[in-house]
């Protein structure tokens, strides 16, 4: 009876082990890629929710006869006030196009919605009456993203108050460079290891035949 050569059995074992090891590594990197791909989804979702709030509880001041420009081109005007300075006439526009107007007093909240989506929410906190008109303090002020309009460019600071110069110059910002793509990196390593194991197995078989 022929006894199998120990060296031959060892070579066959090494030949079988190498592809199995490569397959295991490939499976490991495959699940690593899936894991790394899922994590940014949650972070992105949280960031998207935060980006829906363009102005979050800030305060603004607007004088009678002037206006304040929000993001996405919305403008709130103080058109006038009554003789006692207790009520003011405010008007909302977007890019100088009239949207709506109303009469408010201290404690009132002005809300503007577009297609059932709330866009602006301003509370009239204080009305300061003077010889030259009124100064209205809105606080808190909330602005939400209008999904039907282009995404606004994020300013470095809050939108400029236009109550003095009646003009607005939005501050632009540069998009930050995208981060390192870890899933692609891991997938590349897995592909290299698989290719290395495959060609190493072929080389082993040819070497054993010799």
Tab-separated table of C-alpha atoms in Angstrom:
chain	number	residue	atom	x	y	z
A	1	UNK	CA	0.000	0.000	0.000
A	2	UNK	CA	1.306	3.390	-0.951
A	3	UNK	CA	1.885	5.838	1.857
A	4	UNK	CA	1.085	9.455	0.935
A	5	UNK	CA	4.112	11.644	0.854
A	6	UNK	CA	4.132	13.999	3.860
A	7	UNK	CA	5.626	16.781	1.778
A	8	UNK	CA	2.833	16.382	-0.790
A	9	UNK	CA	0.158	16.470	1.867
A	10	UNK	CA	1.745	19.585	3.347
A	11	UNK	CA	1.836	21.299	-0.041
A	12	UNK	CA	-1.808	20.443	-0.728
A	13	UNK	CA	-2.777	21.745	2.706
A	14	UNK	CA	-0.960	25.021	2.103
A	15	UNK	CA	-2.573	25.311	-1.319
A	16	UNK	CA	-6.033	24.825	0.204
A	17	UNK	CA	-5.384	27.073	3.193
A	18	UNK	CA	-4.262	30.111	1.215
A	19	UNK	CA	-7.481	30.602	-0.829
A	20	UNK	CA	-9.553	29.935	2.293
A	21	UNK	CA	-7.609	32.608	4.173
A	22	UNK	CA	-8.059	35.051	1.304
A	23	UNK	CA	-11.796	34.340	1.221
A	24	UNK	CA	-12.053	34.940	4.971
A	25	UNK	CA	-10.223	38.245	4.650
A	26	UNK	CA	-12.476	39.266	1.783
A	27	UNK	CA	-15.597	38.501	3.849
A	28	UNK	CA	-14.152	40.479	6.762
A	29	UNK	CA	-13.473	43.530	4.605
A	30	UNK	CA	-16.870	43.210	2.942
A	31	UNK	CA	-18.650	43.524	6.272
A	32	UNK	CA	-16.248	46.297	7.303
A	33	UNK	CA	-17.268	48.247	4.214
A	34	UNK	CA	-20.941	47.722	5.023
A	35	UNK	CA	-20.406	48.875	8.607
A	36	UNK	CA	-18.521	52.016	7.571
A	37	UNK	CA	-21.106	52.776	4.912
A	38	UNK	CA	-24.011	52.627	7.353
A	39	UNK	CA	-22.484	54.931	9.980
A	40	UNK	CA	-22.293	58.082	7.813
A	41	UNK	CA	-25.971	57.665	6.944
A	42	UNK	CA	-27.026	58.422	10.522
A	43	UNK	CA	-24.605	61.344	10.782
A	44	UNK	CA	-25.845	62.696	7.474
A	45	UNK	CA	-29.458	62.403	8.597
A	46	UNK	CA	-28.755	64.389	11.776
A	47	UNK	CA	-26.896	67.026	9.787
A	48	UNK	CA	-29.769	67.269	7.332
A	49	UNK	CA	-32.264	67.792	10.157
A	50	UNK	CA	-30.105	70.569	11.600
A	51	UNK	CA	-29.713	72.244	8.220
A	52	UNK	CA	-33.507	72.645	7.946
A	53	UNK	CA	-33.303	75.353	10.630
A	54	UNK	CA	-31.638	78.358	9.030
A	55	UNK	CA	-32.166	80.783	11.929
A	56	UNK	CA	-32.659	79.294	15.369
A	57	UNK	CA	-34.156	81.578	18.012
A	58	UNK	CA	-32.150	84.724	17.256
A	59	UNK	CA	-33.295	88.350	17.598
A	60	UNK	CA	-33.468	91.103	14.994
A	61	UNK	CA	-34.256	94.832	15.053
A	62	UNK	CA	-36.049	96.654	12.237
A	63	UNK	CA	-36.891	100.357	12.071
A	64	UNK	CA	-40.028	101.729	10.473
A	65	UNK	CA	-39.536	102.311	6.751
A	66	UNK	CA	-36.765	99.715	6.590
A	67	UNK	CA	-36.445	95.955	6.241
A	68	UNK	CA	-34.472	92.880	7.221
A	69	UNK	CA	-33.298	90.286	4.703
A	70	UNK	CA	-33.366	86.610	5.611
A	71	UNK	CA	-31.811	83.692	3.781
A	72	UNK	CA	-33.433	82.518	0.534
A	73	UNK	CA	-34.386	86.115	-0.288
A	74	UNK	CA	-37.173	86.667	2.260
A	75	UNK	CA	-37.563	90.245	3.539
A	76	UNK	CA	-39.594	91.638	6.439
A	77	UNK	CA	-40.584	95.315	6.128
A	78	UNK	CA	-41.879	97.721	8.779
A	79	UNK	CA	-44.324	99.785	6.733
A	80	UNK	CA	-45.601	102.004	9.528
A	81	UNK	CA	-47.157	102.282	12.978
A	82	UNK	CA	-50.176	103.834	14.648
A	83	UNK	CA	-49.931	107.174	16.437
A	84	UNK	CA	-49.397	105.521	19.807
A	85	UNK	CA	-46.696	103.206	18.515
A	86	UNK	CA	-48.465	100.172	19.929
A	87	UNK	CA	-49.253	98.495	16.612
A	88	UNK	CA	-47.103	98.162	13.519
A	89	UNK	CA	-47.792	97.227	9.923
A	90	UNK	CA	-45.372	94.572	8.683
A	91	UNK	CA	-45.015	93.232	5.179
A	92	UNK	CA	-43.257	90.125	3.909
A	93	UNK	CA	-41.614	89.967	0.518
A	94	UNK	CA	-39.264	87.686	-1.319
A	95	UNK	CA	-36.835	89.293	-3.740
A	96	UNK	CA	-38.993	92.441	-3.608
A	97	UNK	CA	-42.148	90.507	-4.547
A	98	UNK	CA	-45.075	90.968	-2.141
A	99	UNK	CA	-46.198	87.854	-0.233
A	100	UNK	CA	-48.423	89.041	2.630
A	101	UNK	CA	-48.842	91.706	5.303
A	102	UNK	CA	-50.503	92.104	8.683
A	103	UNK	CA	-50.890	94.360	11.718
A	104	UNK	CA	-49.154	93.179	14.893
A	105	UNK	CA	-48.597	94.374	18.433
A	106	UNK	CA	-46.250	93.340	21.238
A	107	UNK	CA	-46.575	89.653	22.043
A	108	UNK	CA	-47.983	88.705	18.631
A	109	UNK	CA	-46.302	86.061	16.492
A	110	UNK	CA	-46.036	86.366	12.727
A	111	UNK	CA	-45.927	83.019	10.948
A	112	UNK	CA	-45.456	82.511	7.216
A	113	UNK	CA	-46.017	79.106	5.636
A	114	UNK	CA	-45.597	77.936	2.060
A	115	UNK	CA	-47.540	74.837	0.968
A	116	UNK	CA	-48.179	73.841	4.596
A	117	UNK	CA	-44.457	74.156	5.406
A	118	UNK	CA	-43.580	76.768	8.023
A	119	UNK	CA	-40.869	79.085	6.718
A	120	UNK	CA	-40.770	82.047	9.113
A	121	UNK	CA	-41.809	82.419	12.742
A	122	UNK	CA	-41.219	85.820	14.356
A	123	UNK	CA	-42.446	87.006	17.725
A	124	UNK	CA	-42.911	90.753	18.207
A	125	UNK	CA	-41.077	91.141	21.489
A	126	UNK	CA	-40.868	94.933	21.921
A	127	UNK	CA	-41.973	98.025	20.002
A	128	UNK	CA	-39.894	101.119	20.772
A	129	UNK	CA	-41.743	104.302	19.764
A	130	UNK	CA	-39.858	107.508	19.014
A	131	UNK	CA	-40.080	110.808	17.195
A	132	UNK	CA	-38.685	109.249	14.018
A	133	UNK	CA	-40.975	106.208	14.055
A	134	UNK	CA	-40.654	102.836	15.733
A	135	UNK	CA	-37.967	100.242	16.272
A	136	UNK	CA	-39.296	96.695	16.452
A	137	UNK	CA	-37.469	93.911	18.233
A	138	UNK	CA	-38.371	90.427	16.992
A	139	UNK	CA	-37.362	87.627	19.358
A	140	UNK	CA	-37.186	84.702	19.050
A	141	UNK	CA	-36.850	84.446	15.280
A	142	UNK	CA	-36.921	81.150	13.400
A	143	UNK	CA	-36.414	80.520	9.711
A	144	UNK	CA	-36.818	77.084	8.178
A	145	UNK	CA	-35.560	75.890	4.829
A	146	UNK	CA	-37.972	76.386	1.960
A	147	UNK	CA	-37.541	73.095	0.061
A	148	UNK	CA	-38.887	74.587	-3.162
A	149	UNK	CA	-36.074	77.139	-3.312
A	150	UNK	CA	-32.347	76.650	-3.973
A	151	UNK	CA	-30.241	75.736	-0.951
A	152	UNK	CA	-28.876	78.972	0.550
A	153	UNK	CA	-25.175	79.525	0.965
A	154	UNK	CA	-24.292	79.353	4.630
A	155	UNK	CA	-23.119	82.721	6.010
A	156	UNK	CA	-20.177	83.051	8.397
A	157	UNK	CA	-22.424	85.112	10.693
A	158	UNK	CA	-26.119	85.803	10.999
A	159	UNK	CA	-27.761	87.599	8.065
A	160	UNK	CA	-27.015	91.316	8.100
A	161	UNK	CA	-29.634	93.660	9.513
A	162	UNK	CA	-30.797	95.957	6.724
A	163	UNK	CA	-32.663	98.458	8.882
A	164	UNK	CA	-30.035	101.134	8.256
A	165	UNK	CA	-28.816	100.716	4.689
A	166	UNK	CA	-31.765	98.891	3.017
A	167	UNK	CA	-29.342	96.575	1.279
A	168	UNK	CA	-28.192	93.055	1.769
A	169	UNK	CA	-25.045	91.264	0.676
A	170	UNK	CA	-25.144	87.590	1.612
A	171	UNK	CA	-21.850	86.198	2.812
A	172	UNK	CA	-20.678	83.212	0.793
A	173	UNK	CA	-18.693	80.361	2.134
A	174	UNK	CA	-16.540	77.719	0.550
A	175	UNK	CA	-17.556	74.129	0.790
A	176	UNK	CA	-15.188	72.105	2.861
A	177	UNK	CA	-13.263	69.334	1.211
A	178	UNK	CA	-14.857	65.964	1.362
A	179	UNK	CA	-13.502	63.564	3.936
A	180	UNK	CA	-11.494	60.443	3.292
A	181	UNK	CA	-13.651	57.660	1.877
A	182	UNK	CA	-12.997	54.752	4.241
A	183	UNK	CA	-15.337	52.214	2.571
A	184	UNK	CA	-13.542	52.520	-0.770
A	185	UNK	CA	-10.189	52.225	0.993
A	186	UNK	CA	-11.211	49.003	2.757
A	187	UNK	CA	-12.717	47.582	-0.409
A	188	UNK	CA	-9.480	48.272	-2.280
A	189	UNK	CA	-7.445	46.456	0.369
A	190	UNK	CA	-9.822	43.494	0.191
A	191	UNK	CA	-9.506	43.347	-3.589
A	192	UNK	CA	-5.704	43.428	-3.359
A	193	UNK	CA	-5.663	40.614	-0.800
A	194	UNK	CA	-8.056	38.516	-2.863
A	195	UNK	CA	-5.992	39.002	-5.991
A	196	UNK	CA	-2.797	38.192	-4.111
A	197	UNK	CA	-4.295	35.000	-2.685
A	198	UNK	CA	-5.653	33.936	-6.073
A	199	UNK	CA	-2.375	34.332	-7.930
A	200	UNK	CA	-0.443	32.818	-5.036
A	201	UNK	CA	-2.675	29.748	-5.240
A	202	UNK	CA	-2.068	29.401	-8.978
A	203	UNK	CA	1.660	29.754	-8.455
A	204	UNK	CA	1.586	27.080	-5.729
A	205	UNK	CA	-0.222	24.624	-7.984
A	206	UNK	CA	2.265	25.118	-10.801
A	207	UNK	CA	5.164	24.799	-8.390
A	208	UNK	CA	3.824	21.532	-6.924
A	209	UNK	CA	3.352	20.013	-10.391
A	210	UNK	CA	7.011	20.587	-11.063
